[in-house]
Amino acid sequence: AQKVTQAQTEISVVEKEDVTLDCVYETRDTTYYLFWYKQPPSGELVFLIRRNSFDEQNEISGRYSWNFQKSTSSFNFTITASQVVDSAVYFCALRDLYTGANSKLTFGKGITLSVRP
Amino acid sequence: DAGVIQSPRHEVTEMGQEVTLRCKPISGHDYLFWYRQTMMRGLELLIYFNNNVPIDDSGMPEDRFSAKMPNASFSTLKIQPSEPRDSAVYFCASSLGGRGGAEDTQYFGPGTRLTVL
């Protein structure tokens, strides 16, 4: 069965620090997709990134970067020079293509990030 | 473009009452998902539709819950009768596709916070 583990539950940093949010996944499939979502205090879920299992290139988007390593089944998310507006709960999610339910996303429990001024 | 729209944003009701949550997916999206978020269980998929047809409702907790999608632009999640343990945030999400590729990214609505007294 597919599983997503976000072992860190809460992280607190001071503004301008770098912070890495860990995500470890389990799947039997060779084809799968990984996602990160952000849930700010206002409550909505905001899509950040999607990565397929065939593309191990790291991705950078502004202050955000993602490190995908199939060898360790990890898809970690780093925020560089964190800002107060980065305070949110961050979810990692996995979607694989097992028979019968192509579109199910499995979410981790989420990591609460607090960035203090 | 408008994102996923949910109404109401907040609902407070008394135990035993019927509750109806509404969702309008992003125009052109073929997949619609209903999720529930609680502190204890995190984000859980309740049901999803493809082209207005329910595909997987294995996450629906019990017969008190029902969901419909009468057309491509509207879906409802109904709880009858409601119980205090149904208190949660209910999210609706939609995606353009569901069989792999970038179109399977799910975009979430702002959620409905339900409180059953």
PDB file of N, CA and C in Angstrom, chain A residues 33 35 37 39 42-45 47 50 91 95 101-105 107 109, chain B residues 31 33 35 37 43 45 48 56 58 91 98-102 104-106 108:
ATOM      1  N   TYR A  33       3.549   9.742  -8.792  1.00  0.00           N
ATOM      2  CA  TYR A  33       3.656  11.202  -8.812  1.00  0.00           C
ATOM      3  C   TYR A  33       3.682  11.713  -7.382  1.00  0.00           C
ATOM      4  N   PHE A  35       3.651  15.236  -4.834  1.00  0.00           N
ATOM      5  CA  PHE A  35       3.136  16.605  -4.785  1.00  0.00           C
ATOM      6  C   PHE A  35       3.482  17.239  -3.439  1.00  0.00           C
ATOM      7  N   TYR A  37       1.753  20.472  -1.153  1.00  0.00           N
ATOM      8  CA  TYR A  37       0.712  21.482  -1.011  1.00  0.00           C
ATOM      9  C   TYR A  37       1.002  22.310   0.238  1.00  0.00           C
ATOM     10  N   GLN A  39      -0.830  24.802   3.170  1.00  0.00           N
ATOM     11  CA  GLN A  39      -2.084  25.214   3.776  1.00  0.00           C
ATOM     12  C   GLN A  39      -1.796  26.361   4.742  1.00  0.00           C
ATOM     13  N   SER A  42      -5.193  30.671   6.622  1.00  0.00           N
ATOM     14  CA  SER A  42      -6.534  30.917   6.086  1.00  0.00           C
ATOM     15  C   SER A  42      -7.257  29.629   5.708  1.00  0.00           C
ATOM     16  N   GLY A  43      -6.531  28.527   5.593  1.00  0.00           N
ATOM     17  CA  GLY A  43      -7.158  27.217   5.472  1.00  0.00           C
ATOM     18  C   GLY A  43      -7.193  26.573   4.103  1.00  0.00           C
ATOM     19  N   GLU A  44      -6.999  27.324   3.044  1.00  0.00           N
ATOM     20  CA  GLU A  44      -7.078  26.681   1.728  1.00  0.00           C
ATOM     21  C   GLU A  44      -5.832  25.846   1.460  1.00  0.00           C
ATOM     22  N   LEU A  45      -5.933  24.925   0.543  1.00  0.00           N
ATOM     23  CA  LEU A  45      -4.797  24.079   0.140  1.00  0.00           C
ATOM     24  C   LEU A  45      -4.279  24.585  -1.198  1.00  0.00           C
ATOM     25  N   PHE A  47      -1.582  24.274  -4.268  1.00  0.00           N
ATOM     26  CA  PHE A  47      -0.660  23.392  -4.975  1.00  0.00           C
ATOM     27  C   PHE A  47       0.676  24.102  -5.161  1.00  0.00           C
ATOM     28  N   ARG A  50       4.455  19.367  -8.604  1.00  0.00           N
ATOM     29  CA  ARG A  50       4.180  17.985  -8.987  1.00  0.00           C
ATOM     30  C   ARG A  50       5.438  17.422  -9.629  1.00  0.00           C
ATOM     31  N   PHE A  91       1.988  19.857   3.165  1.00  0.00           N
ATOM     32  CA  PHE A  91       1.645  18.457   2.961  1.00  0.00           C
ATOM     33  C   PHE A  91       2.385  17.907   1.744  1.00  0.00           C
ATOM     34  N   ARG A  95       0.702   9.890  -5.495  1.00  0.00           N
ATOM     35  CA  ARG A  95      -0.330   9.256  -6.316  1.00  0.00           C
ATOM     36  C   ARG A  95       0.350   8.195  -7.166  1.00  0.00           C
ATOM     37  N   ALA A 101      -8.080   2.638  -8.997  1.00  0.00           N
ATOM     38  CA  ALA A 101      -8.316   3.953  -8.380  1.00  0.00           C
ATOM     39  C   ALA A 101      -7.223   4.889  -8.839  1.00  0.00           C
ATOM     40  N   ASN A 102      -7.276   5.211 -10.109  1.00  0.00           N
ATOM     41  CA  ASN A 102      -6.174   5.961 -10.698  1.00  0.00           C
ATOM     42  C   ASN A 102      -5.900   7.297 -10.068  1.00  0.00           C
ATOM     43  N   SER A 103      -6.905   7.892  -9.483  1.00  0.00           N
ATOM     44  CA  SER A 103      -6.731   9.288  -9.111  1.00  0.00           C
ATOM     45  C   SER A 103      -6.600   9.534  -7.620  1.00  0.00           C
ATOM     46  N   LYS A 104      -6.340   8.506  -6.832  1.00  0.00           N
ATOM     47  CA  LYS A 104      -6.263   8.736  -5.390  1.00  0.00           C
ATOM     48  C   LYS A 104      -4.936   9.348  -4.987  1.00  0.00           C
ATOM     49  N   LEU A 105      -5.019  10.367  -4.186  1.00  0.00           N
ATOM     50  CA  LEU A 105      -3.850  10.976  -3.566  1.00  0.00           C
ATOM     51  C   LEU A 105      -3.764  10.500  -2.130  1.00  0.00           C
ATOM     52  N   PHE A 107      -2.018  11.526   1.330  1.00  0.00           N
ATOM     53  CA  PHE A 107      -1.341  12.659   1.965  1.00  0.00           C
ATOM     54  C   PHE A 107      -0.568  12.218   3.200  1.00  0.00           C
ATOM     55  N   LYS A 109       0.864  13.532   7.027  1.00  0.00           N
ATOM     56  CA  LYS A 109       0.148  14.195   8.125  1.00  0.00           C
ATOM     57  C   LYS A 109       0.369  15.707   8.141  1.00  0.00           C
TER      58      LYS A 109
ATOM     59  N   TYR B  31     -12.564  15.624 -13.321  1.00  0.00           N
ATOM     60  CA  TYR B  31     -12.540  14.876 -12.071  1.00  0.00           C
ATOM     61  C   TYR B  31     -12.886  15.806 -10.917  1.00  0.00           C
ATOM     62  N   PHE B  33     -13.311  15.711  -6.540  1.00  0.00           N
ATOM     63  CA  PHE B  33     -12.981  14.949  -5.343  1.00  0.00           C
ATOM     64  C   PHE B  33     -13.560  15.642  -4.112  1.00  0.00           C
ATOM     65  N   TYR B  35     -12.878  15.644   0.021  1.00  0.00           N
ATOM     66  CA  TYR B  35     -11.988  15.245   1.099  1.00  0.00           C
ATOM     67  C   TYR B  35     -12.532  15.771   2.426  1.00  0.00           C
ATOM     68  N   GLN B  37     -10.935  16.802   6.332  1.00  0.00           N
ATOM     69  CA  GLN B  37      -9.722  17.014   7.111  1.00  0.00           C
ATOM     70  C   GLN B  37     -10.067  17.158   8.585  1.00  0.00           C
ATOM     71  N   LEU B  43      -6.035  14.347   6.151  1.00  0.00           N
ATOM     72  CA  LEU B  43      -6.831  14.511   4.928  1.00  0.00           C
ATOM     73  C   LEU B  43      -7.233  13.139   4.405  1.00  0.00           C
ATOM     74  N   LEU B  45      -9.702  11.065   1.532  1.00  0.00           N
ATOM     75  CA  LEU B  45     -10.560  11.118   0.357  1.00  0.00           C
ATOM     76  C   LEU B  45     -11.867  10.399   0.667  1.00  0.00           C
ATOM     77  N   TYR B  48     -14.760  10.262  -5.281  1.00  0.00           N
ATOM     78  CA  TYR B  48     -14.442  11.080  -6.432  1.00  0.00           C
ATOM     79  C   TYR B  48     -15.265  10.688  -7.649  1.00  0.00           C
ATOM     80  N   ASP B  56     -15.218   6.034  -7.077  1.00  0.00           N
ATOM     81  CA  ASP B  56     -14.768   5.357  -5.861  1.00  0.00           C
ATOM     82  C   ASP B  56     -15.341   6.079  -4.656  1.00  0.00           C
ATOM     83  N   SER B  58     -15.320   4.513  -1.588  1.00  0.00           N
ATOM     84  CA  SER B  58     -14.910   3.664  -0.465  1.00  0.00           C
ATOM     85  C   SER B  58     -14.525   4.468   0.774  1.00  0.00           C
ATOM     86  N   PHE B  91     -13.171  19.555   1.992  1.00  0.00           N
ATOM     87  CA  PHE B  91     -12.600  20.171   0.798  1.00  0.00           C
ATOM     88  C   PHE B  91     -13.144  19.499  -0.451  1.00  0.00           C
ATOM     89  N   GLY B  98      -6.917  12.275 -14.972  1.00  0.00           N
ATOM     90  CA  GLY B  98      -6.654  11.410 -13.836  1.00  0.00           C
ATOM     91  C   GLY B  98      -5.803  10.204 -14.151  1.00  0.00           C
ATOM     92  N   ARG B  99      -5.225  10.182 -15.329  1.00  0.00           N
ATOM     93  CA  ARG B  99      -4.474   8.986 -15.722  1.00  0.00           C
ATOM     94  C   ARG B  99      -3.014   9.293 -16.005  1.00  0.00           C
ATOM     95  N   GLY B 100      -2.483  10.208 -15.252  1.00  0.00           N
ATOM     96  CA  GLY B 100      -1.082  10.548 -15.451  1.00  0.00           C
ATOM     97  C   GLY B 100      -0.917  11.785 -16.290  1.00  0.00           C
ATOM     98  N   GLY B 101       0.215  12.412 -16.182  1.00  0.00           N
ATOM     99  CA  GLY B 101       0.428  13.659 -16.889  1.00  0.00           C
ATOM    100  C   GLY B 101       0.109  14.837 -15.984  1.00  0.00           C
ATOM    101  N   ALA B 102       0.530  15.989 -16.398  1.00  0.00           N
ATOM    102  CA  ALA B 102       0.356  17.184 -15.571  1.00  0.00           C
ATOM    103  C   ALA B 102      -1.107  17.483 -15.300  1.00  0.00           C
ATOM    104  N   ASP B 104      -3.317  15.767 -14.123  1.00  0.00           N
ATOM    105  CA  ASP B 104      -3.926  15.094 -12.974  1.00  0.00           C
ATOM    106  C   ASP B 104      -3.718  15.862 -11.668  1.00  0.00           C
ATOM    107  N   THR B 105      -3.090  16.998 -11.726  1.00  0.00           N
ATOM    108  CA  THR B 105      -2.917  17.799 -10.517  1.00  0.00           C
ATOM    109  C   THR B 105      -4.272  18.237  -9.985  1.00  0.00           C
ATOM    110  N   GLN B 106      -4.491  18.035  -8.707  1.00  0.00           N
ATOM    111  CA  GLN B 106      -5.753  18.409  -8.083  1.00  0.00           C
ATOM    112  C   GLN B 106      -5.641  19.810  -7.470  1.00  0.00           C
ATOM    113  N   PHE B 108      -7.597  22.566  -5.094  1.00  0.00           N
ATOM    114  CA  PHE B 108      -8.545  22.514  -4.003  1.00  0.00           C
ATOM    115  C   PHE B 108      -9.313  23.820  -3.851  1.00  0.00           C
TER     116      PHE B 108
END
